[in-house]
Amino acid sequence: MRSALVIARRELAGYVSTPMGWIVAATILLLDGLLFYALALGPAAGPRLSAEVLSRFFWTTSGLVPIAAVTLSVRLLTEERQLDTLVLLSTAPVRDREIVLGKFLAALAFLALLTLLTVYMPLLVLVNGKISVGQVGVGYLGLLLLGGAVLAIGLFASCLTRHTLLAVALGAAITAGMFLLYPLGTVIDPPLGGVLRALSLHGEHFFGFQTGAMHLRDVVYYLSVIYFFLLVSTKVLEAKRWE
Amino acid sequence: MILANRLLKYFGGRRALAGVSLEIDRGEAVGVLGLNGVGKTTLLRILATDLRPTGGTLLVDGVDAVRDPLSVRRRIGFLPQVPPLYPEMVVLDYLRFAGRLHGLERRALERRIEEVADLIHIRGVLGELVRHLSHGYRQRVGLAQAILHDPMLVILDEPTHGLDPAQVVEMRGLVRRLKERHTVVISSHNLPEISETCDRLLVLDAGEVIAMGSEAELSGRLLGAMRIEVAVRASRAGAEAATGAAADVVACLQAVGGVSAVVPAPGPAGELAFALEADGDRRAEVCRALVDAGWAVLRLDRGRHELENVFLELVGAGAAGSGPGPARGAEEPPAAIDGRVA
């Protein structure tokens, strides 16, 4: 675990010291602000209850967080391969799972920082009405869990190739595929439709968070997705040693 | 220190190592020599536990490298051909990161960075961004990370790759200093580098060890003779002409026991140079005979191209014995050997 934190610290410094992390953060915050204004606050949105505005905010942000997560995570191992620096980690007394965990924690920390920077939007709602701290807290927890799941997917994609664009395409395809399971599940007869909806990354599992209702099954689902993709990422790294 | 038994490595269907067995003692410096693509880097990556062998066993300091790679990694430092450096990091931060990966505590780490910075001569660039370093300094910082945790075994994959001649000389000096406290395994196709820094040579061809031993052992075994180069001042008291002097020197050298052939060699004006073949190390006898005959000995050494000859003999035999398929000896002629033996 200590090695994972050492790796996470260096990786986090990498996000902060290079323009890439800030460009992603600025882009996502700009888009989120515009969408918040257009869909939740602006004249077109009409009068709404604060809870509805918050729900709309978390819904729009939950569309942007996965984009940020894919962008932040796909470089995690592809860049190491491109720079030939992975060998530094792979010949140090560090387990492959610590490499994966360290990378994931750094990306999660940066994503959390980015996501928390959107907190001014719920505070704007507070200026004009009442908000439930519980709904805000649960909403942000949902965003973090969703973001963590997509980060794990992106990290897995970055394990598979040394080409960043290919990793972006892979990560985005897996994420989009898991998002689309929900609408697909709604048009397919049960029980398969139900299974697809239950496996969907959004919709079924995020709806509760967005409305301030936290269900254990949703938390377990996102943690399971994170664990699964971190596990397969570790296995891919191990397999690369056998080639 | 290292005991490898029948190490085998396949990349898909391609065989990179074909049952390499070797034994390296503590404190030894061993050079892994071979043409491009014969498996040098694969062997080193397996020794460094970056790759796992498809078959065979590898013990480093008595620890099984396949079953317990983490313990082995604590004992080794590895500098790959391309130093693993993060361009956006400051050198000092990079070394701290490398040290922490090896579990060094803060105080020990700072002390060790000071020591290594002095040893490798990188103190002046500790505050620089890696991306601003010259190639030579990058190589040194890479070497610094490899020895920061004071490993028993240092593995260097072509450490002089891409360096200019002055940097090559400096890097060789650094490697020689490493020998004082580490076991060193160094791969190269740069023959002088291996010759000047290593106690023993391991010659690889087509993923197999085709020879192992000191340069003298290999040359004695393969070439059947030791080559000696000697130069004397062209004139001695009472000598009449250079041609007569050369004949005198040849006669003097042929009279030395064990010397089988004496061939004049080109040399600067005022100097008479010869290449000898002897049945062993006859340098002392040759020197004594020349001095007794009144010649001023200016130079007396083992043949400078001896290692090249050994190497060519070995890979030539390997290529001849490899049967059909790409014959490396023909495909990559001696020009690949440091570009000097064309």
XYZ file of C-alpha atoms in Angstrom, chain A residues 2-3 6-7 9-11 13-14 17-18 75 79-80 83-96 98 103 238 240-243, chain B residues 9-12 45 48-53 66 70 73-74 76 78 80 82 84-89 94 97-98 100-105 145:
70
model
C 2.901 2.327 0.770
C 4.250 1.868 -2.736
C 4.271 6.725 -3.548
C 3.126 6.093 -7.117
C 1.741 11.016 -5.233
C 4.018 11.193 -8.263
C 1.117 10.679 -10.626
C 1.987 15.784 -9.199
C 2.096 14.889 -12.891
C 2.446 20.064 -13.162
C 1.376 19.468 -16.760
C -2.735 8.146 -20.314
C 2.339 7.284 -21.360
C 4.588 5.107 -19.191
C 8.308 7.129 -22.335
C 9.775 3.691 -21.468
C 9.325 4.510 -17.788
C 7.135 1.541 -16.904
C 10.312 -0.486 -16.428
C 11.187 1.725 -13.443
C 8.031 0.533 -11.695
C 8.155 -3.028 -12.951
C 11.722 -3.624 -11.717
C 11.163 -1.913 -8.351
C 9.954 -3.981 -5.375
C 6.361 -3.039 -6.127
C 3.511 -5.406 -6.874
C 1.604 -4.960 -10.109
C 0.157 -1.521 -6.281
C -2.372 5.138 -10.680
C 1.134 -9.422 -14.991
C 2.667 -8.593 -20.104
C 5.614 -9.915 -18.112
C 4.969 -13.356 -19.549
C 4.231 -12.013 -23.036
C 11.995 -17.198 -23.525
C 9.473 -17.136 -26.325
C 7.693 -14.050 -27.638
C 4.701 -15.682 -29.271
C 15.186 -7.969 -18.608
C 15.985 -7.699 -13.739
C 12.612 -9.534 -13.304
C 10.949 -7.202 -15.797
C 10.140 -10.282 -17.882
C 9.443 -13.789 -16.752
C 11.149 -16.673 -18.508
C 10.098 -16.290 -10.683
C 9.933 -8.723 -5.139
C 14.095 -6.597 -7.062
C 15.325 -5.332 -3.696
C 19.024 -5.330 -8.117
C 18.492 -1.853 -13.584
C 17.599 -0.176 -19.454
C 16.517 4.009 -22.650
C 13.321 5.447 -17.478
C 12.964 9.167 -16.805
C 9.888 11.368 -16.442
C 10.528 14.538 -18.489
C 8.303 16.756 -16.368
C 10.102 15.904 -13.115
C 12.819 11.868 -9.616
C 10.640 8.921 -6.159
C 12.955 6.121 -7.277
C 10.878 5.686 -2.169
C 9.857 2.963 -4.599
C 12.708 0.927 -3.121
C 11.492 1.695 0.385
C 14.283 4.075 1.426
C 13.368 6.199 4.431
C 18.380 5.606 -9.968
